[in-house]
Short mmCIF file of C-alpha atoms and ligand atoms in Angstrom, two decimals:
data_model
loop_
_atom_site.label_atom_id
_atom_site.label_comp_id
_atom_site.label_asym_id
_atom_site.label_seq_id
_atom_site.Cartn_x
_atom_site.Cartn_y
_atom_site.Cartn_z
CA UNK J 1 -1.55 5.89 79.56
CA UNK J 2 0.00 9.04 80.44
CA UNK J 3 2.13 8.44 83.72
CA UNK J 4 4.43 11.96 83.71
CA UNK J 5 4.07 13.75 86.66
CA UNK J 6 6.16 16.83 88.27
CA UNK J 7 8.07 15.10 90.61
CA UNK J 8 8.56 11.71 92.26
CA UNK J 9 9.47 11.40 95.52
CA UNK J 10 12.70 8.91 95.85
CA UNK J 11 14.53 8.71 99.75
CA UNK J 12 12.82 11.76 101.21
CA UNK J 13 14.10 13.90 97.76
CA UNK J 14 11.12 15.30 95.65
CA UNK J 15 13.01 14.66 92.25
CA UNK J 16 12.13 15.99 89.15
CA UNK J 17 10.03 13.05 86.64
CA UNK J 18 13.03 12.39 84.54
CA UNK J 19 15.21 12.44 87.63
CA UNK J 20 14.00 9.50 89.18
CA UNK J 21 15.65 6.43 87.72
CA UNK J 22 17.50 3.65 88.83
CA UNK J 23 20.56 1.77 88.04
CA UNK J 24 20.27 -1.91 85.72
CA UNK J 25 21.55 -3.45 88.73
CA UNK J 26 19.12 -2.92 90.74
CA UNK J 27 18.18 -6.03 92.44
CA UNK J 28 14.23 -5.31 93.05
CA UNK J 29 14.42 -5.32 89.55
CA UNK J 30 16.11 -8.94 88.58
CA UNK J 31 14.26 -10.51 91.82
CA UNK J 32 10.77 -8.39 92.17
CA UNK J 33 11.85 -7.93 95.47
CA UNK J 34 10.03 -5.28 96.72
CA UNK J 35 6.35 -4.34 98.21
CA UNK J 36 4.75 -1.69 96.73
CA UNK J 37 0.66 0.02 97.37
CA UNK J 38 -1.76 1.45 95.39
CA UNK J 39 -3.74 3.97 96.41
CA UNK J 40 -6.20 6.86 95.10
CA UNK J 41 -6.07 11.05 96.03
CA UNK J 42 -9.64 12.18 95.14
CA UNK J 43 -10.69 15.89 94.34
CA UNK J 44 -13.22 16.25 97.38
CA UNK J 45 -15.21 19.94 98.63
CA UNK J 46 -12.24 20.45 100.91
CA UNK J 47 -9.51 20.10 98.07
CA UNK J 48 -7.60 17.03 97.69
CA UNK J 49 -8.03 13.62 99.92
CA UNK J 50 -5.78 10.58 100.33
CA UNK J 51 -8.81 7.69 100.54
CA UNK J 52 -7.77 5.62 103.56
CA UNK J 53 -4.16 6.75 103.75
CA UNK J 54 -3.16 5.39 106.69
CA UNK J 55 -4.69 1.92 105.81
CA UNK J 56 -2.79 2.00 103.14
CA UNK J 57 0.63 2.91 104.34
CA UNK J 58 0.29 0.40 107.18
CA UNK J 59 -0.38 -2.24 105.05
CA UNK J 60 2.89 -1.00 102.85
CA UNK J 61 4.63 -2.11 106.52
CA UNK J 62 2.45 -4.74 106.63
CA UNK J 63 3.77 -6.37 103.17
CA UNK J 64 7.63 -5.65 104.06
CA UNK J 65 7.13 -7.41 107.14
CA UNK J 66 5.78 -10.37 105.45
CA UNK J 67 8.68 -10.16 102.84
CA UNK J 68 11.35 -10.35 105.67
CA UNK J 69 12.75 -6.59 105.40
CA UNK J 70 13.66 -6.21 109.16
CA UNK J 71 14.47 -2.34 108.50
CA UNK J 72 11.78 0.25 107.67
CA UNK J 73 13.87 3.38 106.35
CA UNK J 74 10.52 5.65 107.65
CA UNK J 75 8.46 5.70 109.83
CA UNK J 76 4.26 5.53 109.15
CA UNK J 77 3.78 9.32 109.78
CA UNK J 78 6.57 10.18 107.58
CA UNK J 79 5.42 7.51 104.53
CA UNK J 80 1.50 9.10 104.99
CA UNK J 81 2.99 12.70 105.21
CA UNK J 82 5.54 11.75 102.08
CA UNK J 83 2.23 10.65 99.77
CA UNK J 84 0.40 14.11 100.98
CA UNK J 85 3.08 15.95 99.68
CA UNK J 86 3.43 13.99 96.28
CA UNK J 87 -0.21 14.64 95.64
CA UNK J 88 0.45 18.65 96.43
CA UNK J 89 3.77 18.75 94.61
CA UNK J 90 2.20 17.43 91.35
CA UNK J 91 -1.15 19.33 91.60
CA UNK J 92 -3.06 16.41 90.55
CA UNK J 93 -6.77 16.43 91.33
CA UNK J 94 -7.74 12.32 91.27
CA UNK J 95 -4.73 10.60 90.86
CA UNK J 96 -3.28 7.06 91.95
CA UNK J 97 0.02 6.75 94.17
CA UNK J 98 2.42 4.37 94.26
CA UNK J 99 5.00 4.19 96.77
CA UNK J 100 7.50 0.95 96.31
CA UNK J 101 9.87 0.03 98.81
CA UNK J 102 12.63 -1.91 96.80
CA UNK J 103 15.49 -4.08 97.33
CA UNK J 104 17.61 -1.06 96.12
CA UNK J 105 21.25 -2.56 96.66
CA UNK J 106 22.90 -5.90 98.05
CA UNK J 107 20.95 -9.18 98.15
CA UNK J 108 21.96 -10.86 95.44
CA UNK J 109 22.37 -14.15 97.26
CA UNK J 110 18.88 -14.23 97.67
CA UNK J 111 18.84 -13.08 101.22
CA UNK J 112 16.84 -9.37 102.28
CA UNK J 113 19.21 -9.20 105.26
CA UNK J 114 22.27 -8.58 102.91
CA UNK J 115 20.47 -5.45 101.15
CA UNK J 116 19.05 -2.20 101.82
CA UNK J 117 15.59 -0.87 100.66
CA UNK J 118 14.62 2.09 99.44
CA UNK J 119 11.62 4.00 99.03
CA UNK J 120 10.21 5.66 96.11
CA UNK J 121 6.39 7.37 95.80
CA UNK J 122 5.02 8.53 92.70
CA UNK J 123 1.81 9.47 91.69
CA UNK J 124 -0.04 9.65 88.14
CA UNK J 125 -3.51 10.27 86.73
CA UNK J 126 -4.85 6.82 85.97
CA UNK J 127 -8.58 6.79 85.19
CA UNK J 128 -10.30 3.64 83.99
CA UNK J 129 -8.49 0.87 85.23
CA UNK J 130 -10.51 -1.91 83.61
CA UNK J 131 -11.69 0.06 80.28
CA UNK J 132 -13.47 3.15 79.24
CA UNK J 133 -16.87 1.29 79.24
CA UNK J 134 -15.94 -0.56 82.33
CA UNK J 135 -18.46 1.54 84.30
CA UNK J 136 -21.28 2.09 82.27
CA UNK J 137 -21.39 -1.69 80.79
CA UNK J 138 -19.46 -3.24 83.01
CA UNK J 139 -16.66 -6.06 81.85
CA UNK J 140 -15.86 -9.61 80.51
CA UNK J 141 -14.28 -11.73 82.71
CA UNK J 142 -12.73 -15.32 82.68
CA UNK J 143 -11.40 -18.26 84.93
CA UNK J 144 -8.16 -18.19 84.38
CA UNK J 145 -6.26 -21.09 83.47
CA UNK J 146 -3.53 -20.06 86.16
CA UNK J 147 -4.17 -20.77 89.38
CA UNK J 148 -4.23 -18.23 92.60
CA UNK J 149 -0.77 -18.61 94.74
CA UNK J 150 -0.86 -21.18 97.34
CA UNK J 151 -0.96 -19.47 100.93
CA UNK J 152 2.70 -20.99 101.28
CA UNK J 153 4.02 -20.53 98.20
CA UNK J 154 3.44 -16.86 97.72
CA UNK J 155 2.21 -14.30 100.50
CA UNK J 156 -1.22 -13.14 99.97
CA UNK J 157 -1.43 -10.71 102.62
CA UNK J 158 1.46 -8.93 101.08
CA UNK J 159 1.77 -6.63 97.73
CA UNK J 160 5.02 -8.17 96.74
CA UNK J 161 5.97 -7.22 93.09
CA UNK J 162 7.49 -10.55 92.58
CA UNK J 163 3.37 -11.69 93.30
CA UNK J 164 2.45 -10.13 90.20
CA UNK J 165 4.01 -12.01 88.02
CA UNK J 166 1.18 -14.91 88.43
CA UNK J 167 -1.39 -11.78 87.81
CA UNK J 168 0.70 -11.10 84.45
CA UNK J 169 0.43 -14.89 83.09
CA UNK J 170 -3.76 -14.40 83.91
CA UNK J 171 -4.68 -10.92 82.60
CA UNK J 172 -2.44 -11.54 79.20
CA UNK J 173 -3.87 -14.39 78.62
CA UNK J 174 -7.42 -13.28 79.68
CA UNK J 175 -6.89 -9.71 77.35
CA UNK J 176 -5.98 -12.33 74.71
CA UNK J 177 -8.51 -14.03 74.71
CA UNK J 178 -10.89 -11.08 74.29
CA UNK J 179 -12.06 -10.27 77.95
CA UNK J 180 -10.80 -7.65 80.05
CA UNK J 181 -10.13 -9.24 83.11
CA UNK J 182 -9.22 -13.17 84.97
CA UNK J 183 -10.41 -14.45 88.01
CA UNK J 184 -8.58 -16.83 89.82
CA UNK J 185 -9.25 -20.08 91.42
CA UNK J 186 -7.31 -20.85 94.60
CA UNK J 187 -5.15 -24.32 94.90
CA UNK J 188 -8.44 -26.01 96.25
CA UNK J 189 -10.16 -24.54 93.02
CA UNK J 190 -12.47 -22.08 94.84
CA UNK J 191 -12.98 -18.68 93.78
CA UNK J 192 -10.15 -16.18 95.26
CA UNK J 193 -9.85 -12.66 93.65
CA UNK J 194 -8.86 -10.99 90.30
CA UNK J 195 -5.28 -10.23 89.17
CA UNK J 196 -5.71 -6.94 90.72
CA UNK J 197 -9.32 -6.73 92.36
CA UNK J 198 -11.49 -8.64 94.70
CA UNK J 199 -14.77 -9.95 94.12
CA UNK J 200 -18.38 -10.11 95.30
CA UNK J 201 -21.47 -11.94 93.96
CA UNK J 202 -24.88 -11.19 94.89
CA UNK J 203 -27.11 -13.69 95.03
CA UNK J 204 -31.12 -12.88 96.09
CA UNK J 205 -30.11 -9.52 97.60
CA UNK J 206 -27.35 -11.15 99.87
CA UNK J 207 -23.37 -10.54 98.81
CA UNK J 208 -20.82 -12.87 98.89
CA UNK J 209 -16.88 -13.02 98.94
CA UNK J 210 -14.57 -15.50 99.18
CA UNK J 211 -12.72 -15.20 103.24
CA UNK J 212 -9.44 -13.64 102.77
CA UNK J 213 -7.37 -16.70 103.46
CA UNK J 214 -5.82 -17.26 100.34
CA UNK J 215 -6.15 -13.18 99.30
CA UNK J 216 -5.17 -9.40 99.29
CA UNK J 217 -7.06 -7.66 102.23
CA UNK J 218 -8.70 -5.50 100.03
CA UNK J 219 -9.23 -1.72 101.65
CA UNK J 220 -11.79 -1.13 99.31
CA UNK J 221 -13.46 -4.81 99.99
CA UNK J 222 -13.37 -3.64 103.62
CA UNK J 223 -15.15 -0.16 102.61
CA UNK J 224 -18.11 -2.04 100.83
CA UNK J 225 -18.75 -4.15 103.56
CA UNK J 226 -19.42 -1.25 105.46
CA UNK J 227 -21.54 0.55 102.82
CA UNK J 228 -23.56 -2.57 102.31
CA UNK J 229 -24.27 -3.35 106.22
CA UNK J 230 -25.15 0.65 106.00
CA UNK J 231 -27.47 0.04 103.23
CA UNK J 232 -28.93 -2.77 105.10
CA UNK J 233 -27.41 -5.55 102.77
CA UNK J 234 -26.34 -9.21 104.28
CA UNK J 235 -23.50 -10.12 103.41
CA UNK J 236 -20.78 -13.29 104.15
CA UNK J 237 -17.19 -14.46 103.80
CA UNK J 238 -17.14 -18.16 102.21
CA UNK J 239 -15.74 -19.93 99.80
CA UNK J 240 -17.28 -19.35 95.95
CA UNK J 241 -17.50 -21.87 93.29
CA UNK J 242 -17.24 -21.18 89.74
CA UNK J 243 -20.68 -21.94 89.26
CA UNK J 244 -21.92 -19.77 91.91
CA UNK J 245 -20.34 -16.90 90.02
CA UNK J 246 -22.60 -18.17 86.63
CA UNK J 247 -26.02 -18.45 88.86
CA UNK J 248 -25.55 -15.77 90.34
CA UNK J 249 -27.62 -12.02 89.85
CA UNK J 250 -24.60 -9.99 90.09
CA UNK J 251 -21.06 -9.91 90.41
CA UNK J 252 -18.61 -7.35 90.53
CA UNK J 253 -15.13 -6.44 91.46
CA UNK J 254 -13.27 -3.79 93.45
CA UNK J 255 -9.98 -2.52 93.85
CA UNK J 256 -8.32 1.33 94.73
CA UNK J 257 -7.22 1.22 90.77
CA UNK J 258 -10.50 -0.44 89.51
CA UNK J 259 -12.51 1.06 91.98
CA UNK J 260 -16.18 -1.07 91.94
CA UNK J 261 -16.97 -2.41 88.52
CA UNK J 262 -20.06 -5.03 87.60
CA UNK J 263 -19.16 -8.19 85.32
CA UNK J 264 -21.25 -8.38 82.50
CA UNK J 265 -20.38 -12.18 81.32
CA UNK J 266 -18.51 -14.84 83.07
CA UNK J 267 -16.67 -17.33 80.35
CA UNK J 268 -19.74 -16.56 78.03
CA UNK J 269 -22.02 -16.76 80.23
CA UNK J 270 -24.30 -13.68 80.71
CA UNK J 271 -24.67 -12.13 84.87
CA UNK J 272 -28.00 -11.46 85.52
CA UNK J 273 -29.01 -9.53 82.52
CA UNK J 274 -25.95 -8.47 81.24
CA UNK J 275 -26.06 -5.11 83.02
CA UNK J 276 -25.06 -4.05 86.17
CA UNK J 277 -27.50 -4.97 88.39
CA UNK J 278 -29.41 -2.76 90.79
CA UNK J 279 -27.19 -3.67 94.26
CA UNK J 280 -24.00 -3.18 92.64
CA UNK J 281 -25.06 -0.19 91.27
CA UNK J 282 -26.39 1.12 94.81
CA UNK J 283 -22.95 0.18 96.56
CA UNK J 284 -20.71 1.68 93.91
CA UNK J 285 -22.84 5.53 94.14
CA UNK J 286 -22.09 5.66 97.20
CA UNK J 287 -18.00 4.71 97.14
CA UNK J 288 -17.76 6.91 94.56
CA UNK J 289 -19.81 9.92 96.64
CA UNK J 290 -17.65 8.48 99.81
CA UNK J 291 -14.14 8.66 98.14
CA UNK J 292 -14.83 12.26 97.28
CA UNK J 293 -15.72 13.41 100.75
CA UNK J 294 -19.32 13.79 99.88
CA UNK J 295 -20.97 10.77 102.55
CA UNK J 296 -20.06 12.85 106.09
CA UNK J 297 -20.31 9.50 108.47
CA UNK J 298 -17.30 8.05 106.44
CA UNK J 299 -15.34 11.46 105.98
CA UNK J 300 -12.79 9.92 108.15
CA UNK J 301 -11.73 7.85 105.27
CA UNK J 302 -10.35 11.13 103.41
CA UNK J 303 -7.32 12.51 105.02
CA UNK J 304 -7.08 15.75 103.05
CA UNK J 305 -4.09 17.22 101.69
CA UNK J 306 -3.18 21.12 102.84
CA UNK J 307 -2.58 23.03 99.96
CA UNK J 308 -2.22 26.02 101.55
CA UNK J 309 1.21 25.40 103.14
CA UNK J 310 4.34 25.07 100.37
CA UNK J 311 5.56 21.74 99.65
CA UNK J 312 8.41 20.32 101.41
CA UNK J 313 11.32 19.17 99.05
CA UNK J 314 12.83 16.90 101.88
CA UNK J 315 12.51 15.56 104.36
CA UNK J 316 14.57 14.78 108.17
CA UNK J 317 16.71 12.07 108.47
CA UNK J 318 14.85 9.12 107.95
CA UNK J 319 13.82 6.98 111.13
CA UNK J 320 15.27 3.28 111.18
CA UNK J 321 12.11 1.07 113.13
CA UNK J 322 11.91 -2.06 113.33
N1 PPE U 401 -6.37 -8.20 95.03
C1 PPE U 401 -5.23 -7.92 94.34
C2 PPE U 401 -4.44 -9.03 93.80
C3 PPE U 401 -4.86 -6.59 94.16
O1 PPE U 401 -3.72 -6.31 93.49
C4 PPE U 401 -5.67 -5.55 94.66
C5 PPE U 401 -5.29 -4.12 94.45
C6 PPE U 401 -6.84 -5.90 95.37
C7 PPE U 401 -7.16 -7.22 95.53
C8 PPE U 401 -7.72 -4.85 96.00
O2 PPE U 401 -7.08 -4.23 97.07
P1 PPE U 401 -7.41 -2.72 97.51
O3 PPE U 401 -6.82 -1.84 96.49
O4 PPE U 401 -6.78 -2.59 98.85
O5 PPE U 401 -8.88 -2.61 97.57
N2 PPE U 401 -4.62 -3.87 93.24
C9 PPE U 401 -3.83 -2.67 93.12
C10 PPE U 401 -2.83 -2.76 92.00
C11 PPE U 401 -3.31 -2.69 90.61
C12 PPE U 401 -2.18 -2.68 89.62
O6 PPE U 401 -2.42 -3.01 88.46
O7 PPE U 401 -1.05 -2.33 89.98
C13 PPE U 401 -4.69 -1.42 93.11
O8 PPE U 401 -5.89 -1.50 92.85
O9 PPE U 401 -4.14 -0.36 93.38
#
């Protein structure tokens, strides 16, 4: 995967690629503590779009708050206006962003109040998430043997990189195995959400997800709910069993990265027919027309990037909120 880019933006500096590094000592590093976001740019009719920017970003606040950082070094505008420029400064057409707000000094007693964070946004091309063929055939899945975090033992509301570790142990394991992708049970053993997706089953024309209790608020699960009460689909939050997932006609999974992607096979068990089925494939033509500014009623969800003005290298002093 090719991740070089022109520049990365690192404390309101855009830095060269190569520029952007950071010392061994950094404790984000040793700890994971940090909260990061992904999200997607997509070439729309009007030039470049941010897909739900501002979602995004105040989630990124959402997840420090939940980590403990008392001190945002920017302020939303200025993180949504950052990612804008990124996009421009590295002339990407569809790319993915990642800003990260890391534990960047101090804190080595295990306590955010005795560090600082920083914040670093980058931005790469990164199609096909879950596989070349992930879109035409759709993937393998398993249940992983690791279990989803515990509402109190991890935060789910929050992207915390330390969080990710439990999505490492299921995905290694799960690519090991020979499928492309985990799903996790919560503590109770109910279905909650891939290592980096969430899920939906369909089940005689009705969808189905698990609440979002013990999982990531997905922006793009929030974006097919939409689409499917616009396409006239029911649809309800409770919990999933495993076996629900084997019976049922469809499933498929959805993320910024992953985008909306049927399952195949469950732990060799074949979905429906094998193919994606016919409501998965009507939800996921029109994200993809949506995300690319082509579907006017949800045009608001593209906040487009001005290429026309030249980028900014810097930016003011950065605003300390609480
Ligand atoms: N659950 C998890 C655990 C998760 O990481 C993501 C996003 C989602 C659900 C879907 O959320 P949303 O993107 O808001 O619809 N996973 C991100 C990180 C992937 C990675 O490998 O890194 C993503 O898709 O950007």
């Amino acid at each position: 995967m090719a991740m070089e880019s022109k520049y990365i933006w690192m404390n309101g500096e855009m830095l060269p690629f190569e520029k952007a590094t950071l010392h061994f000592l950094t404790p984000a590093l040793h700890y994971g503590a940090a909260v990061f976001e992904g999200i997607r740019s997509y070439n729309t009719p009007k030039g470049p779009a941010v897909f739900r920017l501002r979602e995004h970003v105040e989630r990124l606040f959402d997840s420090a708050r939940v980590f403990g950082f008392r001190e945002f070094p920017w302020t939303v505008d200025q993180v949504c206006e950052a990612i804008k420029q990124v996009v421009k400064a590295n002339d990407f057409k569809d790319c993915y962003v990642r800003p990260l707000l890391y534990l960047d000094a101090g804190g080595w007693n295990l306590n955010v109040d005795y560090g600082r964070p920083s914040l670093a946004i980058a931005a790469w091309e990164w199609a096909n998430y879950l596989g070349e063929e992930a879109l035409a055939k759709g993937i393998r899945a398993n249940i992983s043997s690791f279990t989803r975090h515990h509402p109190n033992v991890m935060m789910t509301k929050a992207k915390i990189s330390g969080n990710y570790a439990n999505s490492f142990l299921a995905k290694t394991e799960s690519q090991r195995l020979g499928f492309e992708e985990a799903i996790m049970l919560d503590p109770q053993g109910y279905v909650a959400e891939c290592t980096g997706e969430n899920l939906f089953l369909v089940r005689n024309g009705k969808l189905i997800t698990p609440s979002t209790a013990p999982v990531l608020e997905g922006i793009t699960r929030d974006a097919i709910f939409t689409i499917a009460k616009d396409l006239g689909y029911e649809f309800a939050e409770q919990p999933v069993s495993r076996d629900q997932l084997y019976v049922a006609d469809e499933v498929f999974v959805c993320g910024t990265a992953a985008e909306c992607i049927g399952l195949s096979e469950i732990d060799f068990r074949r979905i429906g027919d094998g193919k994606t089925g016919p409501v998965t494939r009507a939800i996921q033509k029109v994200y993809h027309e949506a995300i690319r500014g082509r579907v006017a009623k949800y045009e608001s969800w593209c906040d487009y990037v001005d290429v026309s003005q030249s980028i900014k290298l810097s930016l003011d002093t950065p605003a300390s909120v609480e």
